Short mmCIF file of C-alpha atoms and ligand atoms in Angstrom, two decimals:
data_model
loop_
_atom_site.label_atom_id
_atom_site.label_comp_id
_atom_site.label_asym_id
_atom_site.label_seq_id
_atom_site.Cartn_x
_atom_site.Cartn_y
_atom_site.Cartn_z
CA MET A 1 -9.85 -68.09 -23.17
CA ASP A 2 -8.40 -64.89 -22.15
CA ALA A 3 -7.70 -61.63 -24.33
CA ALA A 4 -3.92 -61.98 -24.68
CA TYR A 5 -4.29 -65.48 -25.81
CA LEU A 6 -6.80 -64.53 -28.66
CA ILE A 7 -4.59 -61.69 -29.54
CA GLU A 8 -1.97 -64.06 -29.90
CA ILE A 9 -3.95 -66.45 -32.19
CA ALA A 10 -5.18 -63.83 -34.40
CA SER A 11 -1.72 -62.36 -34.78
CA LEU A 12 -0.42 -65.69 -35.88
CA LEU A 13 -3.19 -66.58 -38.34
CA LEU A 14 -2.97 -62.94 -39.85
CA ARG A 15 0.99 -63.02 -40.00
CA TRP A 16 0.58 -66.48 -41.66
CA LEU A 17 -1.78 -65.41 -44.23
CA HIS A 18 -0.17 -62.23 -44.67
CA LEU A 19 3.22 -63.76 -45.70
CA ILE A 20 1.81 -66.17 -48.03
CA VAL A 21 -0.44 -63.65 -49.99
CA GLY A 22 2.48 -61.26 -49.88
CA ILE A 23 4.64 -63.82 -51.41
CA ALA A 24 2.05 -64.41 -54.25
CA TRP A 25 2.09 -60.49 -54.98
CA ILE A 26 5.88 -60.03 -54.76
CA GLY A 27 6.55 -62.98 -56.55
CA SER A 28 4.21 -61.96 -59.28
CA SER A 29 5.99 -58.62 -59.35
CA PHE A 30 9.35 -60.05 -59.79
CA TYR A 31 8.16 -62.45 -62.30
CA PHE A 32 6.47 -59.89 -64.74
CA VAL A 33 9.17 -57.34 -64.31
CA TRP A 34 11.64 -60.10 -65.28
CA LEU A 35 9.34 -61.04 -67.92
CA ASP A 36 9.19 -57.59 -69.55
CA ASN A 37 12.94 -57.18 -69.20
CA THR A 38 13.76 -60.38 -70.81
CA LEU A 39 11.45 -60.37 -73.81
CA LYS A 40 12.96 -60.39 -77.25
CA ALA A 41 11.34 -59.00 -80.40
CA PRO A 42 9.87 -61.99 -82.38
CA THR A 43 11.29 -63.12 -85.84
CA ASP A 44 8.20 -64.98 -86.76
CA PRO A 45 6.32 -62.52 -89.18
CA ASP A 46 3.14 -63.97 -88.26
CA LEU A 47 3.67 -63.09 -84.67
CA LYS A 48 4.63 -59.51 -85.80
CA ALA A 49 1.62 -59.38 -87.94
CA LYS A 50 -0.58 -60.22 -84.72
CA GLY A 51 1.05 -57.32 -82.78
CA VAL A 52 3.38 -59.29 -80.78
CA GLY A 53 6.27 -57.13 -79.51
CA GLY A 54 8.20 -59.34 -77.42
CA GLU A 55 8.37 -63.08 -76.56
CA LEU A 56 10.50 -65.48 -74.91
CA TRP A 57 10.67 -69.14 -74.15
CA ALA A 58 11.20 -70.86 -70.77
CA VAL A 59 11.20 -74.13 -69.30
CA HIS A 60 9.82 -74.81 -65.58
CA GLY A 61 8.45 -77.65 -63.78
CA GLY A 62 8.71 -80.39 -66.77
CA GLY A 63 7.02 -78.09 -69.31
CA PHE A 64 7.88 -75.28 -72.05
CA TYR A 65 6.30 -71.92 -71.92
CA ASN A 66 6.29 -69.43 -74.47
CA PRO A 67 4.80 -66.14 -73.21
CA GLN A 68 4.09 -63.50 -75.70
CA LYS A 69 3.45 -59.59 -75.15
CA TYR A 70 1.29 -57.51 -77.39
CA LEU A 71 2.35 -54.14 -77.82
CA VAL A 72 -0.85 -52.54 -77.03
CA ALA A 73 -3.33 -55.35 -77.04
CA PRO A 74 -4.50 -58.37 -79.28
CA LYS A 75 -6.84 -57.42 -82.04
CA HIS A 76 -9.40 -59.69 -80.40
CA LEU A 77 -10.01 -59.90 -76.67
CA PRO A 78 -9.91 -63.47 -75.40
CA ASP A 79 -12.83 -64.63 -73.29
CA ASP A 80 -10.85 -65.79 -70.49
CA LEU A 81 -8.42 -63.05 -69.34
CA HIS A 82 -6.53 -63.22 -65.78
CA TRP A 83 -6.33 -60.23 -63.73
CA PHE A 84 -3.57 -59.77 -61.18
CA LYS A 85 -5.24 -58.14 -58.31
CA TRP A 86 -6.21 -59.94 -55.43
CA GLU A 87 -2.53 -60.78 -54.67
CA SER A 88 -2.29 -57.18 -54.05
CA TYR A 89 -5.44 -56.44 -52.17
CA SER A 90 -5.33 -59.28 -49.72
CA THR A 91 -1.75 -58.42 -48.82
CA TRP A 92 -3.02 -54.92 -47.61
CA ILE A 93 -6.03 -56.22 -46.11
CA THR A 94 -4.18 -58.89 -43.94
CA GLY A 95 -1.48 -56.31 -43.26
CA PHE A 96 -3.82 -53.71 -42.08
CA PHE A 97 -5.71 -56.23 -39.71
CA LEU A 98 -2.22 -57.50 -38.39
CA LEU A 99 -1.16 -53.73 -37.80
CA GLY A 100 -4.42 -53.19 -35.74
CA VAL A 101 -3.95 -56.48 -33.82
CA LEU A 102 -0.27 -55.83 -32.96
CA TYR A 103 -0.04 -52.16 -32.65
CA TYR A 104 -3.45 -50.49 -32.56
CA SER A 105 -4.95 -52.56 -29.96
CA GLN A 106 -1.77 -52.19 -27.82
CA ALA A 107 -0.83 -48.61 -28.81
CA ALA A 108 0.43 -47.76 -25.31
CA THR A 109 2.94 -50.71 -25.19
CA TYR A 110 3.96 -50.79 -28.90
CA MET A 111 3.65 -47.43 -30.27
CA VAL A 112 3.89 -44.73 -27.40
CA ASP A 113 7.64 -43.98 -26.38
CA PRO A 114 7.27 -41.49 -23.53
CA ALA A 115 11.03 -40.51 -23.84
CA LYS A 116 10.23 -39.22 -27.33
CA ALA A 117 6.86 -37.99 -26.98
CA ALA A 118 3.73 -37.84 -24.30
CA LEU A 119 1.31 -39.13 -26.81
CA THR A 120 -2.00 -40.81 -25.81
CA PRO A 121 -2.66 -44.18 -27.39
CA GLY A 122 -5.22 -42.33 -29.56
CA ALA A 123 -2.80 -39.85 -30.84
CA ALA A 124 -0.21 -42.34 -31.76
CA ILE A 125 -2.99 -44.54 -33.59
CA GLY A 126 -3.86 -41.24 -35.47
CA ILE A 127 -0.42 -40.46 -36.42
CA GLY A 128 -0.17 -44.00 -37.96
CA LEU A 129 -3.28 -43.94 -40.03
CA LEU A 130 -2.40 -40.51 -41.24
CA THR A 131 0.87 -41.54 -42.30
CA LEU A 132 -0.55 -44.28 -44.36
CA ALA A 133 -2.90 -41.94 -46.32
CA GLY A 134 -0.84 -39.20 -46.27
CA GLY A 135 1.83 -41.17 -47.91
CA TRP A 136 -0.12 -42.16 -50.89
CA LEU A 137 -1.36 -38.49 -51.33
CA VAL A 138 2.16 -37.33 -51.69
CA TYR A 139 3.34 -40.15 -53.77
CA ASP A 140 0.51 -39.66 -56.20
CA GLY A 141 0.75 -35.86 -56.15
CA LEU A 142 4.61 -36.06 -57.04
CA CYS A 143 4.00 -38.86 -59.59
CA ARG A 144 1.36 -36.81 -61.44
CA LEU A 145 3.22 -33.74 -61.51
CA LEU A 146 6.61 -35.25 -62.67
CA MET A 147 6.24 -38.34 -64.39
CA LYS A 148 6.22 -36.66 -67.72
CA ARG A 149 9.29 -34.47 -66.85
CA SER A 150 11.72 -36.72 -65.04
CA MET A 151 11.85 -40.13 -63.61
CA LEU A 152 14.92 -39.20 -61.85
CA LEU A 153 13.60 -36.25 -60.11
CA PHE A 154 10.53 -37.98 -59.20
CA ALA A 155 12.56 -40.78 -57.57
CA GLY A 156 14.83 -38.25 -55.63
CA LEU A 157 11.94 -36.34 -54.27
CA TYR A 158 9.91 -39.36 -53.46
CA PHE A 159 13.15 -40.67 -51.53
CA LEU A 160 13.51 -37.41 -49.51
CA PHE A 161 9.77 -37.54 -48.63
CA VAL A 162 10.27 -41.10 -47.25
CA VAL A 163 13.23 -39.79 -45.23
CA ALA A 164 11.30 -36.99 -43.89
CA VAL A 165 8.59 -39.46 -42.68
CA ALA A 166 11.23 -41.66 -41.24
CA TRP A 167 12.84 -38.77 -39.40
CA GLY A 168 9.37 -37.39 -38.09
CA LEU A 169 8.08 -40.83 -36.92
CA ASN A 170 11.08 -41.45 -35.06
CA HIS A 171 10.65 -38.38 -33.06
CA LEU A 172 6.83 -39.24 -32.42
CA LEU A 173 6.49 -42.97 -32.06
CA SER A 174 8.73 -45.88 -30.79
CA GLY A 175 11.20 -46.82 -32.99
CA ARG A 176 9.64 -50.11 -33.53
CA ALA A 177 6.03 -48.52 -34.53
CA ALA A 178 7.95 -45.95 -36.70
CA PHE A 179 9.93 -48.37 -38.93
CA LEU A 180 7.01 -50.31 -39.37
CA HIS A 181 4.82 -47.55 -40.30
CA VAL A 182 7.38 -46.26 -42.99
CA GLY A 183 7.06 -49.85 -44.34
CA ALA A 184 3.11 -49.83 -44.32
CA MET A 185 3.10 -46.40 -45.78
CA ILE A 186 5.00 -47.63 -48.71
CA ALA A 187 3.06 -50.79 -48.98
CA THR A 188 -0.14 -48.69 -48.85
CA THR A 189 1.13 -46.73 -51.71
CA MET A 190 1.92 -50.01 -53.79
CA SER A 191 -1.51 -51.34 -52.98
CA ALA A 192 -3.13 -48.11 -53.94
CA ASN A 193 -1.19 -47.98 -57.24
CA VAL A 194 -2.93 -51.32 -57.97
CA PHE A 195 -6.36 -50.07 -56.99
CA PHE A 196 -6.36 -46.62 -58.27
CA TRP A 197 -4.12 -46.75 -61.42
CA ILE A 198 -2.84 -50.19 -62.70
CA ILE A 199 -6.32 -51.95 -62.60
CA PRO A 200 -8.48 -48.86 -63.92
CA GLY A 201 -6.11 -48.47 -66.48
CA GLN A 202 -6.48 -51.91 -67.79
CA LYS A 203 -10.27 -51.87 -67.31
CA THR A 204 -10.40 -48.81 -69.72
CA THR A 205 -8.10 -50.68 -72.32
CA VAL A 206 -10.41 -53.60 -72.19
CA ALA A 207 -13.47 -51.58 -72.48
CA ALA A 208 -12.31 -49.68 -75.49
CA MET A 209 -11.51 -52.98 -77.13
CA GLN A 210 -15.01 -54.36 -76.43
CA ARG A 211 -16.49 -51.26 -78.06
CA GLY A 212 -14.27 -52.31 -80.99
CA GLU A 213 -12.04 -49.28 -80.76
CA THR A 214 -8.10 -49.14 -80.71
CA PRO A 215 -7.19 -48.51 -77.09
CA ASP A 216 -5.22 -45.35 -75.94
CA PRO A 217 -1.59 -46.91 -75.22
CA ILE A 218 -1.37 -44.25 -72.61
CA TYR A 219 -3.26 -46.37 -69.95
CA GLY A 220 -0.81 -49.20 -70.50
CA GLN A 221 2.07 -47.12 -70.16
CA ARG A 222 0.83 -45.47 -66.86
CA ALA A 223 -0.04 -48.64 -65.59
CA LYS A 224 3.52 -49.77 -66.35
CA GLN A 225 5.23 -46.85 -64.99
CA ARG A 226 3.34 -47.50 -61.46
CA SER A 227 4.10 -51.10 -61.67
CA VAL A 228 8.08 -50.25 -61.97
CA HIS A 229 7.76 -48.17 -58.97
CA ASN A 230 6.10 -50.98 -56.95
CA ASN A 231 8.91 -53.19 -57.81
CA TYR A 232 11.44 -50.80 -56.82
CA LEU A 233 9.71 -50.63 -53.45
CA THR A 234 9.39 -54.11 -52.75
CA LEU A 235 12.91 -54.71 -51.02
CA PRO A 236 12.62 -51.52 -48.80
CA VAL A 237 9.05 -52.56 -47.66
CA LEU A 238 10.25 -56.09 -46.88
CA PHE A 239 13.03 -54.66 -44.61
CA CYS A 240 10.63 -52.60 -42.77
CA MET A 241 8.20 -55.57 -42.10
CA ILE A 242 10.95 -57.89 -40.69
CA SER A 243 12.66 -54.68 -38.82
CA ASN A 244 11.03 -55.23 -35.59
CA HIS A 245 12.90 -58.26 -34.92
CA TYR A 246 16.09 -56.14 -34.98
CA ALA A 247 15.77 -53.91 -32.26
CA PHE A 248 19.65 -52.60 -32.78
CA THR A 249 18.38 -50.78 -35.96
CA TYR A 250 15.17 -48.95 -34.75
CA ASN A 251 16.47 -48.22 -31.16
CA HIS A 252 19.41 -46.24 -32.24
CA PRO A 253 19.37 -42.56 -31.42
CA GLN A 254 19.81 -41.74 -35.22
CA ALA A 255 17.25 -44.70 -36.20
CA TRP A 256 15.83 -42.65 -39.09
CA LEU A 257 19.35 -42.34 -40.80
CA VAL A 258 19.77 -46.02 -40.17
CA LEU A 259 16.55 -46.65 -41.93
CA THR A 260 17.33 -44.26 -44.79
CA ALA A 261 20.60 -46.09 -45.51
CA ILE A 262 19.09 -49.44 -45.43
CA LEU A 263 16.50 -48.39 -47.67
CA LEU A 264 18.89 -46.86 -50.11
CA ALA A 265 20.91 -50.05 -50.21
CA ALA A 266 17.65 -52.02 -50.91
CA VAL A 267 16.58 -49.92 -53.92
CA LEU A 268 20.38 -49.98 -55.29
CA ILE A 269 20.18 -53.94 -55.04
CA ARG A 270 16.89 -53.92 -56.74
CA HIS A 271 18.09 -51.86 -59.42
CA PHE A 272 20.87 -54.18 -60.11
CA PHE A 273 18.77 -57.22 -60.69
CA ASN A 274 16.31 -55.20 -63.15
CA LEU A 275 19.13 -54.11 -65.18
CA ARG A 276 20.60 -57.81 -65.04
CA HIS A 277 17.27 -59.13 -66.57
CA LYS A 278 18.41 -56.73 -69.62
CA GLY A 279 21.50 -58.36 -69.78
CA HIS A 280 23.66 -55.54 -68.00
CA PHE A 281 25.62 -56.70 -64.89
CA ALA A 282 26.09 -53.43 -63.34
CA TRP A 283 28.25 -54.47 -60.37
CA PRO A 284 28.49 -50.93 -58.91
CA TYR A 285 25.01 -50.88 -57.60
CA PRO A 286 24.96 -53.89 -55.40
CA LEU A 287 28.67 -53.05 -54.36
CA ALA A 288 27.39 -49.68 -53.27
CA GLY A 289 24.36 -51.33 -51.61
CA GLY A 290 26.40 -53.82 -49.75
CA SER A 291 28.88 -51.24 -48.69
CA ILE A 292 26.07 -48.95 -47.07
CA LEU A 293 24.84 -52.07 -45.44
CA LEU A 294 28.47 -52.95 -44.19
CA ALA A 295 29.08 -49.31 -42.97
CA VAL A 296 25.74 -49.20 -41.18
CA PHE A 297 26.50 -52.63 -39.31
CA VAL A 298 29.83 -51.35 -38.18
CA TRP A 299 28.35 -47.97 -37.15
CA LEU A 300 25.83 -49.78 -34.90
CA ALA A 301 28.04 -52.36 -33.43
CA PRO A 302 27.91 -52.49 -29.70
CA VAL A 303 30.50 -51.18 -27.80
CA PRO A 304 32.00 -53.76 -25.18
CA VAL A 305 32.26 -52.38 -21.48
CA LYS A 306 35.90 -52.75 -19.97
CA LEU A 307 36.40 -52.71 -16.25
CA ALA A 308 39.37 -51.46 -14.47
CA ASP A 309 39.23 -54.56 -12.08
CA ALA A 310 36.42 -57.36 -12.05
CA ALA A 311 36.35 -56.88 -8.23
CA SER A 312 34.56 -53.40 -8.54
CA ALA A 313 31.94 -54.71 -10.87
CA PRO A 314 28.39 -54.48 -9.17
CA THR A 315 26.97 -57.62 -7.73
CA LEU A 316 23.45 -59.25 -8.16
CA ALA A 317 22.31 -57.44 -5.10
CA GLN A 318 23.15 -54.09 -6.66
CA ILE A 319 21.58 -54.48 -9.91
CA GLN A 320 18.55 -56.56 -8.60
CA PRO A 321 16.51 -53.43 -7.50
CA VAL A 322 16.93 -51.94 -11.35
CA VAL A 323 15.61 -55.03 -12.67
CA ALA A 324 12.69 -54.96 -10.32
CA ALA A 325 11.76 -51.54 -11.25
CA ARG A 326 12.35 -51.44 -14.84
CA CYS A 327 11.59 -55.22 -15.86
CA ALA A 328 9.44 -57.29 -13.64
CA GLY A 329 6.54 -55.20 -14.39
CA CYS A 330 6.11 -57.32 -17.64
CA HIS A 331 8.62 -60.21 -16.69
CA SER A 332 7.03 -61.77 -13.81
CA SER A 333 4.52 -64.53 -12.76
CA THR A 334 2.25 -61.91 -11.94
CA PRO A 335 2.98 -59.17 -14.32
CA THR A 336 1.22 -55.57 -13.91
CA LEU A 337 2.01 -54.32 -17.37
CA MET A 338 1.25 -57.47 -19.43
CA PRO A 339 -1.47 -60.21 -19.30
CA ALA A 340 1.49 -62.78 -19.17
CA PRO A 341 5.28 -62.80 -18.96
CA PRO A 342 6.53 -62.12 -22.38
CA ALA A 343 8.49 -64.54 -24.36
CA GLY A 344 8.24 -66.73 -20.99
CA VAL A 345 11.07 -64.78 -19.56
CA LEU A 346 10.91 -64.36 -15.91
CA LEU A 347 13.18 -61.69 -13.85
CA ASP A 348 11.40 -61.63 -10.52
CA THR A 349 13.60 -63.46 -8.44
CA PRO A 350 17.50 -63.02 -8.00
CA GLU A 351 17.82 -66.57 -9.09
CA ASN A 352 15.95 -65.85 -12.43
CA VAL A 353 17.88 -62.60 -13.03
CA ARG A 354 21.18 -64.57 -12.43
CA LEU A 355 20.10 -67.10 -14.85
CA ASN A 356 19.08 -64.78 -17.38
CA GLY A 357 22.13 -62.66 -16.99
CA PRO A 358 23.42 -62.87 -20.71
CA LYS A 359 19.98 -62.38 -22.07
CA ILE A 360 19.64 -59.26 -19.85
CA LEU A 361 22.85 -58.01 -21.24
CA THR A 362 21.78 -58.55 -25.03
CA GLN A 363 18.38 -57.24 -24.69
CA ALA A 364 18.76 -54.29 -22.10
CA VAL A 365 22.01 -53.04 -23.07
CA GLN A 366 23.51 -54.09 -26.34
CA LEU A 367 20.19 -53.94 -28.41
CA LYS A 368 18.30 -51.65 -25.99
CA ALA A 369 15.16 -53.62 -26.96
CA MET A 370 14.21 -53.86 -23.53
CA PRO A 371 12.35 -52.44 -21.54
CA LEU A 372 9.68 -52.50 -24.56
CA GLY A 373 9.36 -48.85 -25.86
CA ASN A 374 11.34 -47.98 -22.36
CA ILE A 375 7.99 -47.63 -21.00
CA THR A 376 9.43 -48.20 -17.50
CA ALA A 377 12.01 -45.21 -18.40
CA MET A 378 15.23 -47.01 -17.65
CA THR A 379 18.24 -44.63 -17.78
CA ASP A 380 21.49 -44.96 -19.58
CA ALA A 381 23.15 -45.01 -16.17
CA GLU A 382 21.26 -48.32 -15.32
CA ARG A 383 22.12 -49.83 -18.55
CA GLN A 384 25.86 -48.90 -17.76
CA LEU A 385 25.22 -50.79 -14.36
CA LEU A 386 23.83 -53.89 -15.87
CA ALA A 387 27.02 -53.76 -18.37
CA ALA A 388 29.24 -53.60 -15.50
CA TRP A 389 27.66 -56.43 -13.86
CA ALA A 390 27.95 -58.43 -16.92
CA ALA A 391 31.49 -57.52 -17.50
CA GLY A 392 32.18 -58.68 -14.03
CA GLY A 393 30.91 -62.12 -14.85
CA TYR A 394 27.36 -61.88 -13.10
CA ARG A 395 28.28 -62.16 -9.78
C1 HEC B 1 6.28 -53.45 -21.12
C2 HEC B 1 6.74 -54.76 -21.06
C3 HEC B 1 7.97 -55.09 -20.90
C4 HEC B 1 8.92 -54.70 -20.14
C5 HEC B 1 8.90 -53.55 -18.89
C6 HEC B 1 10.31 -55.34 -20.41
N1 HEC B 1 9.99 -56.37 -21.31
FE1 HEC B 1 11.25 -57.70 -22.05
N2 HEC B 1 9.64 -58.35 -23.33
C7 HEC B 1 8.73 -57.91 -23.53
C8 HEC B 1 7.97 -58.53 -24.50
C9 HEC B 1 6.52 -57.98 -25.12
C10 HEC B 1 8.92 -59.38 -25.28
C11 HEC B 1 8.77 -60.22 -26.42
C12 HEC B 1 9.49 -60.03 -27.45
C13 HEC B 1 8.87 -58.88 -28.41
O1 HEC B 1 7.70 -58.83 -28.59
O2 HEC B 1 9.77 -58.12 -29.19
C14 HEC B 1 9.97 -59.23 -24.35
C15 HEC B 1 11.01 -60.29 -24.45
C16 HEC B 1 12.27 -60.19 -23.74
C17 HEC B 1 13.27 -61.14 -23.73
C18 HEC B 1 13.38 -62.15 -24.84
C19 HEC B 1 13.83 -61.67 -26.04
C20 HEC B 1 13.99 -62.82 -27.01
O3 HEC B 1 14.13 -62.53 -28.17
O4 HEC B 1 14.59 -64.10 -26.49
C21 HEC B 1 14.18 -60.59 -22.80
C22 HEC B 1 15.58 -61.32 -22.43
C23 HEC B 1 13.64 -59.56 -21.98
N3 HEC B 1 12.29 -59.27 -22.78
C24 HEC B 1 14.23 -58.82 -20.92
C25 HEC B 1 13.91 -57.71 -20.49
C26 HEC B 1 14.59 -56.92 -19.60
C27 HEC B 1 16.15 -57.17 -19.14
C28 HEC B 1 13.77 -55.75 -19.20
C29 HEC B 1 14.15 -54.87 -18.45
C30 HEC B 1 15.28 -54.02 -18.55
C31 HEC B 1 12.68 -56.08 -19.91
N4 HEC B 1 12.82 -57.10 -20.79
C32 HEC B 1 11.45 -55.07 -19.70
C33 HEC B 1 7.95 -56.95 -22.72
C34 HEC B 1 8.64 -56.37 -21.72
#
């Protein structure tokens, strides 16, 4: 088996697993934030005496459930206590390996964009790893500094920080790698919240109870704070993770602004759901989020090429050298830049080029997704030539 095939299998298995454990993690995050926001103070005096601060009734899968939340902790610790941590850790671990297989092992093609910065693959990987670690340090520092003062100030500053990272990465790495690393940075912060704060805080609480002491509520409160942050970060992270399918977003000259707008819309929409659990239907939030998304899509819409007269359009013979120079290095039965023709698309003969005309228009002109990372340095004039060829009916 050759290396390209092995990378493909590793990517398939890791992506599949990453999705499964990610669903388990984000699913439990959604569930617990919903639970917390929906709980009602108990009316039963026995429950109150036990220290229950909130409860609810739910029906699911044919059974009735009655979860109860204790204000700080129950008087006696149950023997069998479920911890939610592997959902998060396994999502981070599979994600990190996937990043390694897809981006770090193929950094020259997937991370470096020579039109932006002449980086070596090693330097691009270094920037990626530094983003993941640095993102956590800045978040954690801001959080420690500001959490007791103002939640809103913290949120504002952290958002500005993410925008700055998006801006910086978009000037250093390929758009695709930049978007993915903004997502991976936020996701690393979320997992680090679980690892460094939420789980240790809960361990301290449990240990105090085992010593027969009353646990300090501060640990629970801090864990809750971080857990709420994680909840707001879920939708932004998920967009970053799927963004590599949507080249029109990450290949835009102002891609960092596109990302900023989409992340802001995602947070606004998440906020609506969190308020809704508490019974408030704050429609201005999703309306604002939806309007931002709509504005972005209108802004990014491809501009159609109009020809004075179809007869003046370039012909296949005129555009063929462009495709040969910019595309065939990868899209050929004997590619030089890739182990195998990607996506099975062949652009090595005039006949193949003509057959793939509409696809070429989409990928190289409208979305600017191709050439991948513009590694073959295609110029805007060449894209215009392809556009004119398409407008003339691919003659
Ligand atoms: C460095 C290698 C490379 C070069 C050069 C390149 N491509 Fe691609 N192409 C890829 C890869 C890899 C994919 C698979 C899609 C992905 O991973 O995003 C692909 C996919 C495609 C697809 C299929 C997309 C789909 O989703 O169906 C088309 C069409 C395409 N390329 C056209 C072009 C055109 C036109 C050019 C030249 C302007 C070009 N490519 C240059 C690597 C390359």
